Coordinates of C-alpha atoms in Angstrom, one line a residue:
M1 CA -33.2 26.7 -97.7
S2 CA -31.2 27.9 -94.7
D3 CA -28.9 31.0 -95.1
R4 CA -27.3 30.3 -91.8
T5 CA -23.9 29.4 -92.6
G6 CA -20.3 29.7 -91.1
K7 CA -20.4 30.9 -87.6
F8 CA -24.0 30.6 -87.7
A9 CA -24.5 26.9 -88.7
G10 CA -26.0 24.2 -86.4
D11 CA -29.0 22.9 -85.2
D12 CA -27.9 23.3 -81.6
P13 CA -27.8 26.7 -80.5
F14 CA -26.0 25.5 -77.5
A15 CA -23.2 24.2 -79.5
I16 CA -23.0 27.5 -81.5
I17 CA -22.7 29.2 -78.1
R18 CA -19.9 26.9 -77.0
S19 CA -18.2 27.4 -80.3
W20 CA -18.6 31.3 -80.1
M21 CA -17.2 31.3 -76.5
A22 CA -14.4 29.1 -77.5
E23 CA -13.1 31.9 -79.9
A24 CA -13.8 34.4 -77.6
D25 CA -11.3 32.4 -75.1
V26 CA -8.6 33.2 -77.4
A27 CA -9.9 36.6 -78.7
E28 CA -11.2 38.4 -75.8
P29 CA -8.4 39.5 -73.4
N30 CA -10.7 39.7 -70.2
D31 CA -13.7 37.6 -69.2
P32 CA -14.8 36.2 -72.2
N33 CA -17.7 34.6 -70.1
A34 CA -19.1 38.0 -69.2
I35 CA -22.6 38.4 -69.3
A36 CA -24.7 41.6 -68.8
L37 CA -27.4 40.1 -66.7
A38 CA -30.9 42.2 -66.4
S39 CA -33.7 41.6 -63.7
V40 CA -36.7 43.5 -62.8
D41 CA -37.6 44.6 -59.2
A42 CA -41.3 44.7 -57.7
S43 CA -42.4 47.7 -59.8
G44 CA -41.1 46.6 -63.0
M45 CA -37.8 49.0 -63.0
P46 CA -35.2 47.1 -64.7
N47 CA -31.9 46.2 -63.4
V48 CA -28.6 45.1 -65.3
R49 CA -25.2 44.1 -63.9
M50 CA -22.3 42.0 -65.0
V51 CA -21.9 38.4 -64.1
L52 CA -19.7 35.7 -65.1
L53 CA -21.4 32.7 -66.8
K54 CA -19.8 29.6 -65.5
D55 CA -21.7 26.9 -67.6
V56 CA -23.2 26.1 -70.7
E57 CA -25.3 23.0 -70.2
D58 CA -27.3 21.3 -72.9
D59 CA -30.4 23.2 -72.2
A60 CA -29.5 26.2 -70.0
F61 CA -26.9 28.7 -68.7
V62 CA -25.6 28.8 -65.1
F63 CA -24.0 31.6 -62.9
Y64 CA -23.5 31.9 -59.3
T65 CA -24.0 34.5 -56.6
N66 CA -25.4 35.8 -53.3
Y67 CA -29.1 34.8 -52.7
E68 CA -29.7 37.4 -50.2
G69 CA -28.5 40.0 -52.8
V70 CA -30.8 42.4 -55.0
K71 CA -30.4 40.5 -58.2
A72 CA -31.1 37.2 -56.5
S73 CA -34.3 38.6 -54.9
E74 CA -35.4 40.0 -58.2
L75 CA -34.9 36.4 -60.1
D76 CA -36.7 34.8 -57.4
A77 CA -39.8 36.9 -57.4
S78 CA -40.1 37.1 -60.9
G79 CA -38.6 33.9 -62.2
K80 CA -37.5 35.4 -65.5
A81 CA -34.0 37.1 -66.7
A82 CA -32.3 38.3 -69.6
F83 CA -28.7 38.6 -70.5
V84 CA -26.4 39.7 -73.4
M85 CA -23.0 38.5 -73.9
H86 CA -20.8 40.9 -76.2
W87 CA -17.3 40.6 -77.6
K88 CA -15.9 43.7 -79.1
S89 CA -12.9 41.5 -80.2
L90 CA -15.1 39.2 -82.5
R91 CA -17.5 41.9 -83.3
R92 CA -20.2 39.6 -82.0
Q93 CA -22.8 39.1 -79.4
I94 CA -25.5 36.5 -78.2
R95 CA -28.8 37.7 -76.4
V96 CA -30.8 35.4 -74.0
R97 CA -34.2 35.6 -72.4
G98 CA -35.6 33.0 -70.1
T99 CA -37.1 31.5 -67.0
V100 CA -34.7 31.0 -64.1
T101 CA -34.7 28.4 -61.3
R102 CA -31.9 27.7 -58.4
E103 CA -28.9 25.5 -58.6
E104 CA -28.2 24.8 -54.9
G105 CA -27.2 20.9 -55.1
P106 CA -23.9 19.1 -55.4
Q107 CA -23.0 21.3 -58.9
A108 CA -23.2 24.3 -56.7
D109 CA -21.2 22.8 -53.6
D110 CA -18.6 21.7 -56.4
Y111 CA -18.3 25.0 -58.2
Y112 CA -17.8 26.6 -54.8
K113 CA -15.1 24.2 -53.9
S114 CA -13.3 25.3 -57.3
R115 CA -12.7 28.6 -56.4
S116 CA -9.9 30.3 -54.7
L117 CA -9.9 30.1 -50.8
K118 CA -10.1 33.8 -50.8
S119 CA -13.2 34.2 -53.1
R120 CA -14.9 31.2 -50.7
L121 CA -14.1 33.2 -47.5
G122 CA -15.2 36.6 -49.1
A123 CA -18.5 35.0 -50.3
W124 CA -19.1 34.2 -46.3
A125 CA -18.2 37.9 -45.9
S126 CA -20.2 40.0 -48.1
D127 CA -23.5 41.2 -47.1
Q128 CA -23.8 41.6 -51.1
S129 CA -25.9 44.9 -52.0
R130 CA -26.2 46.2 -48.9
P131 CA -24.7 49.3 -47.2
L132 CA -21.1 48.8 -46.2
K133 CA -19.5 51.4 -43.5
S134 CA -16.2 51.0 -44.8
R135 CA -13.5 48.7 -46.7
A136 CA -11.8 48.4 -43.5
S137 CA -14.9 47.2 -42.1
L138 CA -15.2 44.4 -44.6
M139 CA -11.7 43.1 -44.5
A140 CA -12.1 43.0 -40.7
K141 CA -15.1 40.6 -41.3
V142 CA -13.2 38.7 -43.6
A143 CA -10.3 38.1 -41.3
K144 CA -13.0 37.4 -38.5
I145 CA -14.5 34.6 -41.2
T146 CA -10.8 33.2 -41.8
A147 CA -10.3 32.6 -38.5
Q148 CA -13.8 30.6 -37.8
K149 CA -14.0 28.8 -41.0
G150 CA -10.2 27.9 -41.8
T151 CA -9.0 26.6 -44.9
D152 CA -12.0 24.5 -46.0
P153 CA -15.2 26.4 -45.8
E154 CA -18.5 25.1 -46.8
R155 CA -20.7 26.4 -49.2
P156 CA -22.7 29.1 -47.5
P157 CA -26.4 28.2 -47.6
F158 CA -27.2 32.1 -48.6
W159 CA -24.7 31.4 -51.9
G160 CA -25.5 29.4 -54.9
G161 CA -26.4 29.3 -58.5
F162 CA -29.1 30.1 -61.0
R163 CA -30.2 28.3 -63.9
I164 CA -31.6 30.4 -67.2
H165 CA -33.9 28.1 -69.1
P166 CA -34.1 30.1 -72.5
V167 CA -37.1 30.9 -74.7
E168 CA -35.3 33.0 -76.7
I169 CA -31.8 33.3 -78.2
E170 CA -30.3 35.8 -80.6
F171 CA -27.1 35.5 -82.4
W172 CA -25.7 38.8 -84.0
A173 CA -22.6 39.3 -85.9
D174 CA -21.2 42.8 -87.2
G175 CA -21.8 43.5 -90.9
D176 CA -20.4 46.0 -93.4
F177 CA -22.3 49.1 -93.3
R178 CA -24.1 48.2 -90.3
L179 CA -26.1 45.3 -92.3
H180 CA -25.6 43.3 -89.4
D181 CA -26.5 39.2 -89.3
R182 CA -29.0 38.7 -86.7
F183 CA -31.0 35.0 -86.0
R184 CA -33.3 34.6 -83.6
W185 CA -34.2 31.3 -82.3
T186 CA -37.6 31.0 -80.2
R187 CA -39.5 28.4 -78.3
G188 CA -42.1 28.3 -76.1
E189 CA -41.7 27.4 -72.3
G190 CA -41.3 23.7 -71.8
A191 CA -40.7 23.1 -75.6
T192 CA -37.8 21.4 -77.4
D193 CA -38.3 22.6 -80.8
W194 CA -36.6 26.0 -82.0
E195 CA -38.2 28.2 -84.7
I196 CA -35.3 30.1 -86.4
E197 CA -35.6 33.6 -88.3
R198 CA -33.5 35.6 -89.7
L199 CA -33.8 39.4 -88.4
N200 CA -33.3 42.6 -90.1
P201 CA -30.1 44.7 -88.9

């Protein structure tokens, strides 16, 4: 008999994640959808940065970025990523590892259109991760792009989404005396059934 009760109960990890995120929307004061996204470069050196998770689908996680930046080049090269969501207010975290594909179709167009105009123009202006002479030069480029693109810019061809298809998800909740609760869900790439096991703290 499973002892996955309360906040850990359920047969669908994505439903559990949505439930936890709904709680975080109320409890977490800033960016409850923030994730620390990890990738590796060609030499195997890891890289991690904060990004905002924009969609929890039925079988994957989606975020958006500049395809010409460092993170995108590393994700494209390896086809793999990991991330962790941590909510200090809830004393919980979720860890995910999986494979990566691009999302550059109508869904990416729709999300881009939902962003503020300044954010859309900023996506055009920023050469993400590359050296910048000064903030003044960046703002001058934003002004130039604004004059060129107007008030309804299309999604840049170098900007879009990534979809992470998990092969492992771990749910963690703080416990008294550091006796934390941890449950790991795993499945092979392309598989649909999950294996679930409780882990030692």
